[in-house]
Coordinates of C-alpha atoms in Angstrom, one line a residue:
X221 CA -197.9 70.4 -95.7
X222 CA -195.1 68.3 -94.5
X223 CA -191.5 68.6 -95.6
X224 CA -192.0 65.5 -97.7
X225 CA -193.8 67.6 -100.3
X226 CA -190.5 69.2 -101.4
X227 CA -188.8 65.8 -102.0
X228 CA -189.0 64.4 -105.6
X229 CA -191.0 61.2 -105.5
X230 CA -189.4 58.2 -107.3
X231 CA -191.2 57.0 -110.4
X232 CA -193.1 53.8 -110.0
X233 CA -191.3 52.9 -106.8
X234 CA -187.8 53.2 -108.5
X235 CA -185.0 54.1 -106.1
X236 CA -182.9 56.7 -108.1
X237 CA -180.1 56.5 -105.7
X238 CA -178.8 53.3 -107.4
X239 CA -178.7 54.9 -110.9
X240 CA -175.1 55.4 -112.2
X241 CA -174.4 58.4 -114.3
X242 CA -172.8 58.0 -117.7
X243 CA -173.0 55.3 -120.4
X244 CA -173.3 51.7 -119.1
X245 CA -171.8 48.7 -120.8
X246 CA -174.3 46.4 -122.3
X247 CA -174.8 43.3 -120.2
X248 CA -173.4 40.2 -121.8
X249 CA -176.0 37.8 -122.9
X250 CA -175.9 34.4 -121.2
X251 CA -174.1 31.7 -123.1
X252 CA -177.3 29.7 -123.4
X253 CA -179.1 32.7 -124.9
X254 CA -176.3 33.5 -127.3
X255 CA -176.1 29.9 -128.5
X256 CA -179.9 30.0 -129.0
X257 CA -179.7 33.3 -131.0
X258 CA -176.8 32.0 -133.1
X259 CA -178.6 28.8 -133.9
X260 CA -181.8 30.6 -134.8
X261 CA -180.0 32.8 -137.3
X262 CA -177.9 30.0 -138.9
X263 CA -178.5 26.6 -140.5
X264 CA -179.1 24.0 -137.9
X265 CA -176.1 21.7 -137.6
X266 CA -176.7 18.0 -138.0
X267 CA -177.1 16.2 -134.7
X268 CA -174.1 14.3 -133.2
X269 CA -174.2 10.7 -134.4
X270 CA -175.6 8.2 -131.8
X271 CA -172.8 5.9 -130.7
X272 CA -173.3 2.4 -132.1
X273 CA -172.6 -0.7 -129.9
X274 CA -169.4 -2.5 -130.9
X275 CA -169.9 -5.7 -132.7
X276 CA -168.3 -8.7 -131.0
X277 CA -166.4 -10.8 -133.4
X278 CA -164.7 -14.1 -132.8
X279 CA -161.2 -14.4 -134.1
X280 CA -161.1 -17.9 -135.6
X281 CA -158.1 -19.9 -136.2
X282 CA -157.7 -23.1 -138.2
X283 CA -156.9 -26.3 -136.6
X284 CA -155.7 -29.5 -138.2
X285 CA -158.4 -30.7 -140.6
X286 CA -159.6 -27.2 -141.4
X287 CA -162.2 -26.8 -138.6
X288 CA -162.4 -23.4 -136.9
X289 CA -161.6 -23.0 -133.2
X290 CA -162.0 -19.9 -131.0
X291 CA -158.6 -18.2 -130.9
X292 CA -156.8 -18.6 -127.6
X293 CA -159.3 -21.0 -126.0
X294 CA -158.9 -24.1 -128.1
X295 CA -162.7 -24.6 -128.5
X296 CA -164.2 -26.2 -131.6
X297 CA -167.0 -23.7 -131.9
X298 CA -169.4 -26.0 -133.8
X299 CA -168.8 -28.9 -131.3
X300 CA -169.2 -26.6 -128.4
X301 CA -172.6 -25.2 -129.6
X302 CA -174.0 -28.6 -130.6
X303 CA -172.7 -30.2 -127.4
X304 CA -174.3 -27.5 -125.3
X305 CA -177.7 -27.9 -127.0
X306 CA -177.6 -31.6 -126.1
X307 CA -176.4 -30.8 -122.5
X308 CA -179.1 -28.2 -121.9
X309 CA -181.8 -30.5 -123.2
X310 CA -180.7 -33.2 -120.7
X311 CA -180.2 -30.7 -117.9
X312 CA -183.8 -29.3 -118.2
X313 CA -185.6 -32.5 -119.0
X314 CA -188.6 -33.2 -116.8
X315 CA -191.3 -35.9 -116.5
X316 CA -195.0 -35.1 -116.9
X317 CA -195.2 -34.2 -113.2
X318 CA -192.4 -31.6 -113.5
X319 CA -189.8 -33.7 -111.8
X320 CA -186.2 -33.3 -113.0
X321 CA -184.9 -36.3 -114.8
X322 CA -181.3 -35.1 -114.6
X323 CA -181.1 -34.5 -110.9
X324 CA -179.3 -37.8 -110.1
X325 CA -176.8 -37.1 -112.9
X326 CA -175.7 -33.6 -112.1
X327 CA -172.6 -34.7 -110.1
X328 CA -170.8 -37.9 -109.2
X329 CA -171.7 -39.6 -105.9
X330 CA -169.5 -39.0 -102.9
X331 CA -166.5 -41.4 -102.8
X332 CA -166.7 -41.4 -99.0
X333 CA -170.4 -42.4 -98.9
X334 CA -170.4 -44.7 -102.0
X335 CA -166.9 -46.3 -102.3
X336 CA -168.1 -49.4 -104.1
X337 CA -169.4 -47.2 -106.9
X338 CA -165.8 -46.4 -107.9
X339 CA -164.8 -50.0 -107.6
X340 CA -167.5 -51.2 -110.0
X341 CA -167.8 -48.3 -112.4
X342 CA -164.6 -47.9 -114.3
X343 CA -165.3 -44.6 -116.0
X344 CA -167.5 -42.4 -113.7
X345 CA -168.9 -39.3 -115.4
X346 CA -171.7 -36.8 -114.7
X347 CA -173.2 -33.7 -116.3
X348 CA -170.6 -31.6 -114.4
X349 CA -167.7 -33.4 -116.1
X350 CA -169.2 -33.2 -119.5
X351 CA -169.8 -29.4 -119.1
X352 CA -166.2 -28.8 -118.0
X353 CA -164.9 -30.7 -121.0
X354 CA -167.1 -28.7 -123.3
X355 CA -166.0 -25.4 -121.7
X356 CA -162.3 -26.5 -122.1
X357 CA -162.7 -27.5 -125.7
X358 CA -161.7 -31.1 -125.0
X359 CA -164.1 -32.8 -127.4
X360 CA -162.9 -33.3 -131.0
X361 CA -166.4 -34.0 -132.3
X362 CA -170.1 -33.9 -131.2
X363 CA -170.1 -37.7 -131.5
X364 CA -167.4 -37.7 -128.7
X365 CA -169.8 -35.6 -126.6
X366 CA -172.5 -38.2 -127.2
X367 CA -170.1 -41.0 -126.2
X368 CA -169.7 -39.5 -122.8
X369 CA -173.5 -39.2 -122.4
X370 CA -173.7 -42.9 -123.4
X371 CA -171.2 -43.8 -120.8
X372 CA -173.1 -41.9 -118.1
X373 CA -176.4 -43.8 -118.9
X374 CA -174.7 -47.1 -119.2
X375 CA -173.0 -46.6 -115.8
X376 CA -176.5 -46.0 -114.2
X377 CA -177.9 -49.0 -115.9
X378 CA -175.0 -51.2 -114.8
X379 CA -175.1 -50.2 -111.2
X380 CA -178.9 -49.9 -110.6
X381 CA -181.6 -52.5 -110.6
X382 CA -183.4 -52.8 -113.9
X383 CA -186.8 -51.1 -113.5
X384 CA -185.7 -48.9 -110.6
X385 CA -186.4 -45.2 -110.8
X386 CA -182.9 -44.1 -111.7
X387 CA -182.6 -46.9 -114.3
X388 CA -185.8 -45.7 -116.0
X389 CA -184.6 -42.1 -115.9
X390 CA -181.3 -43.1 -117.5
X391 CA -183.0 -45.1 -120.2
X392 CA -185.4 -42.2 -121.1
X393 CA -182.5 -39.7 -121.1
X394 CA -180.4 -42.1 -123.2
X395 CA -183.1 -42.2 -125.9
X396 CA -183.5 -38.4 -125.7
X397 CA -179.8 -37.9 -126.4
X398 CA -180.1 -40.0 -129.5
X399 CA -182.8 -37.8 -130.8
X400 CA -181.0 -34.6 -129.8
X401 CA -177.8 -35.7 -131.4
X402 CA -179.5 -36.4 -134.7
X403 CA -181.4 -33.1 -134.5
X404 CA -178.3 -30.9 -134.0
X405 CA -175.9 -32.8 -136.3
X406 CA -178.1 -34.3 -139.0
X407 CA -176.3 -37.6 -138.4
X408 CA -177.8 -40.9 -137.3
X409 CA -177.2 -41.9 -133.7
X410 CA -176.3 -45.4 -134.7
X411 CA -177.2 -47.0 -131.4
X412 CA -180.0 -49.1 -130.1
X413 CA -181.0 -48.3 -126.5
X414 CA -184.3 -50.1 -126.1
X415 CA -182.6 -53.4 -125.0
X416 CA -179.2 -52.6 -123.5
X417 CA -176.8 -55.4 -123.3
X418 CA -176.1 -56.9 -119.8
X419 CA -173.3 -55.2 -117.9
X420 CA -171.1 -58.3 -118.1
X421 CA -171.3 -58.3 -121.9
X422 CA -170.5 -54.6 -122.1
X423 CA -167.5 -55.0 -119.9
X424 CA -166.2 -57.9 -122.1
X425 CA -166.7 -56.0 -125.3
X426 CA -165.1 -52.8 -124.1
X427 CA -162.2 -54.4 -122.3
X428 CA -161.6 -57.8 -123.9
X429 CA -158.6 -58.6 -121.7
X430 CA -160.1 -57.7 -118.4
X431 CA -160.6 -60.6 -116.1
X432 CA -164.2 -61.7 -115.5
X433 CA -163.9 -61.6 -111.7
X434 CA -165.5 -59.4 -109.1
X435 CA -163.3 -56.6 -107.7
X436 CA -161.5 -57.8 -104.5
X437 CA -163.0 -55.0 -102.4
X438 CA -166.6 -55.7 -103.3
X439 CA -167.3 -58.5 -100.8
X440 CA -166.0 -56.4 -97.9
X441 CA -168.2 -53.4 -99.0
X442 CA -171.3 -55.6 -99.2
X443 CA -170.7 -57.1 -95.8
X444 CA -170.3 -53.6 -94.4
X445 CA -173.6 -52.6 -95.9
X446 CA -175.3 -55.6 -94.3
X447 CA -174.0 -54.7 -90.9
X448 CA -175.5 -51.2 -91.3
X449 CA -178.8 -52.8 -92.3
X450 CA -178.8 -55.1 -89.3
X451 CA -178.6 -52.1 -87.0
X452 CA -181.8 -50.7 -88.2
X453 CA -184.5 -50.8 -85.4
X454 CA -188.1 -49.7 -84.9
X455 CA -189.1 -47.0 -82.4
X456 CA -188.9 -49.5 -79.5
X457 CA -185.3 -50.5 -80.4
X458 CA -186.2 -53.9 -81.9
X459 CA -184.0 -55.1 -84.7
X460 CA -186.0 -55.2 -87.9
X461 CA -183.9 -57.7 -89.7
X462 CA -184.2 -60.6 -87.2
X463 CA -187.1 -62.3 -88.9
X464 CA -185.3 -62.2 -92.3
X465 CA -182.0 -63.8 -91.2
X466 CA -183.1 -67.4 -91.7
X467 CA -186.0 -69.2 -93.5
X468 CA -189.0 -70.1 -91.3
X469 CA -189.4 -73.6 -89.9
X470 CA -190.7 -76.2 -92.4
X471 CA -192.7 -77.9 -89.6
X472 CA -194.3 -74.7 -88.4
X473 CA -194.9 -73.1 -91.8
X474 CA -195.2 -75.8 -94.4
X475 CA -197.2 -73.6 -96.7
X476 CA -194.4 -71.2 -96.9
X477 CA -192.4 -73.6 -99.0
X478 CA -195.2 -74.2 -101.4
X479 CA -196.0 -70.5 -101.8
X480 CA -192.5 -69.1 -102.1
X481 CA -190.8 -70.3 -105.2
X482 CA -187.3 -68.9 -104.4
X483 CA -186.1 -68.6 -100.8
X484 CA -183.8 -65.7 -99.8
X485 CA -182.5 -64.6 -96.4
X486 CA -179.7 -62.4 -95.1
X487 CA -177.7 -65.4 -94.0
X488 CA -178.0 -66.8 -97.5
X489 CA -176.8 -63.5 -98.9
X490 CA -173.8 -63.5 -96.6
X491 CA -172.8 -67.0 -97.8
X492 CA -173.0 -65.9 -101.4
X493 CA -170.7 -63.0 -100.5
X494 CA -168.2 -65.4 -98.9
X495 CA -168.3 -67.6 -102.0
X496 CA -167.7 -64.5 -104.1
X497 CA -170.8 -65.1 -106.2
X498 CA -171.7 -61.4 -106.5
X499 CA -170.0 -59.7 -109.4
X500 CA -171.9 -56.4 -108.9
X501 CA -173.9 -54.6 -106.3
X502 CA -176.8 -54.9 -108.6
X503 CA -176.9 -58.7 -108.1
X504 CA -176.6 -58.2 -104.4
X505 CA -179.5 -55.7 -104.3
X506 CA -181.7 -58.1 -106.4
X507 CA -181.4 -60.6 -103.6
X508 CA -182.2 -58.0 -100.9
X509 CA -185.3 -57.0 -102.9
X510 CA -186.3 -60.7 -103.1
X511 CA -186.5 -60.9 -99.3
X512 CA -189.1 -58.1 -99.2
X513 CA -191.0 -59.6 -102.1
X514 CA -191.3 -62.9 -100.4
X515 CA -192.5 -61.2 -97.2
X516 CA -195.2 -59.4 -99.0
X517 CA -196.3 -62.5 -100.9
X518 CA -196.6 -64.8 -97.8
X519 CA -197.7 -62.4 -95.0
X520 CA -201.0 -60.6 -94.6
X521 CA -200.9 -56.9 -95.3
X522 CA -200.0 -54.9 -92.2
X523 CA -199.0 -58.0 -90.3
X524 CA -195.8 -57.5 -88.1
X525 CA -193.5 -59.2 -90.7
X526 CA -195.1 -57.3 -93.5
X527 CA -194.6 -54.0 -91.7
X528 CA -191.0 -54.8 -90.9
X529 CA -190.3 -55.5 -94.6
X530 CA -192.1 -52.2 -95.5
X531 CA -190.1 -50.2 -93.0
X532 CA -186.7 -51.6 -94.2
X533 CA -187.6 -51.1 -97.8
X534 CA -188.7 -47.6 -97.2
X535 CA -185.3 -46.8 -95.7
X536 CA -183.5 -48.3 -98.7
X537 CA -185.5 -46.8 -101.6
X538 CA -184.8 -43.0 -101.0
X539 CA -181.1 -43.5 -101.2
X540 CA -181.3 -45.6 -104.4
X541 CA -182.4 -42.3 -106.1
X542 CA -178.9 -40.9 -105.9
X543 CA -177.8 -43.5 -108.4
X544 CA -176.7 -46.4 -106.2
X545 CA -178.7 -49.6 -105.6
X546 CA -176.5 -50.4 -102.5
X547 CA -177.7 -47.4 -100.5
X548 CA -178.7 -49.4 -97.5
X549 CA -178.1 -46.5 -95.1
X550 CA -177.9 -42.7 -95.3
X551 CA -174.7 -41.4 -96.8
X552 CA -172.1 -40.0 -94.4
X553 CA -170.4 -37.1 -96.0

């Protein structure tokens, strides 16, 4: 037998060399175990209350007349809420195809690109200005909010040709605001919008002492726009306005004068500008449109003259959508 037989074998693989003689202090239970033991031998404490979100409250002050305003901001709360309902209804209005009706009214046109707008329109306003006034608490009543909307629609109708895209959008939105105003206030709109008064009558009624004369800068602006129009050419560099400068020869085209009931050319328009006959750009644009209409009436479809008129009109129409009928060339901003 080997010498290993005299050595005491450890029990179950336990190394006795690590055993310490004498009493050993009881190991301290872990905090978690102790807590668990204590909770299991005592009544369960009620759970900690779930923190509740703080309620936001508006400190209201009383202004003259007894209506409440938001403390420190000067907003009439009821006017702000009602005004924003109308504003949002206009902002998100769309036609059946999904096109925004408010796009042309979001902001005012550029003064650099459309200087005559600010000569003709005495009180320019857009959705941006109305929103700022609502945010700043500048409206004393919801009817005052509606009055600014009415001004915006009337501006568009005064400056644009009746029946044009933006004129129709303004008319539809005008009617919608009447309905929204009644819905949010319970008050009648007290305004007819189906047949708006001519721009001249509106100007006289709102400013009775204002002289009934065109602004002195209008003629110069209209001449400037004609010069831009005259520079339009086709792909080969040919001026497109040449055939529309003067009426055709009576001897060469006698049927023209029996077919066309009202003559109009660019030289005729220039003479009207010199005589100060135009009181608004809308009147000017009506004559420009008459030139195209006469060309379509007398000339065969897709003939050279018909095509020239079509090209010129196509360059004008896209810019009339921004709210100005005198947009005879792309804006330079």
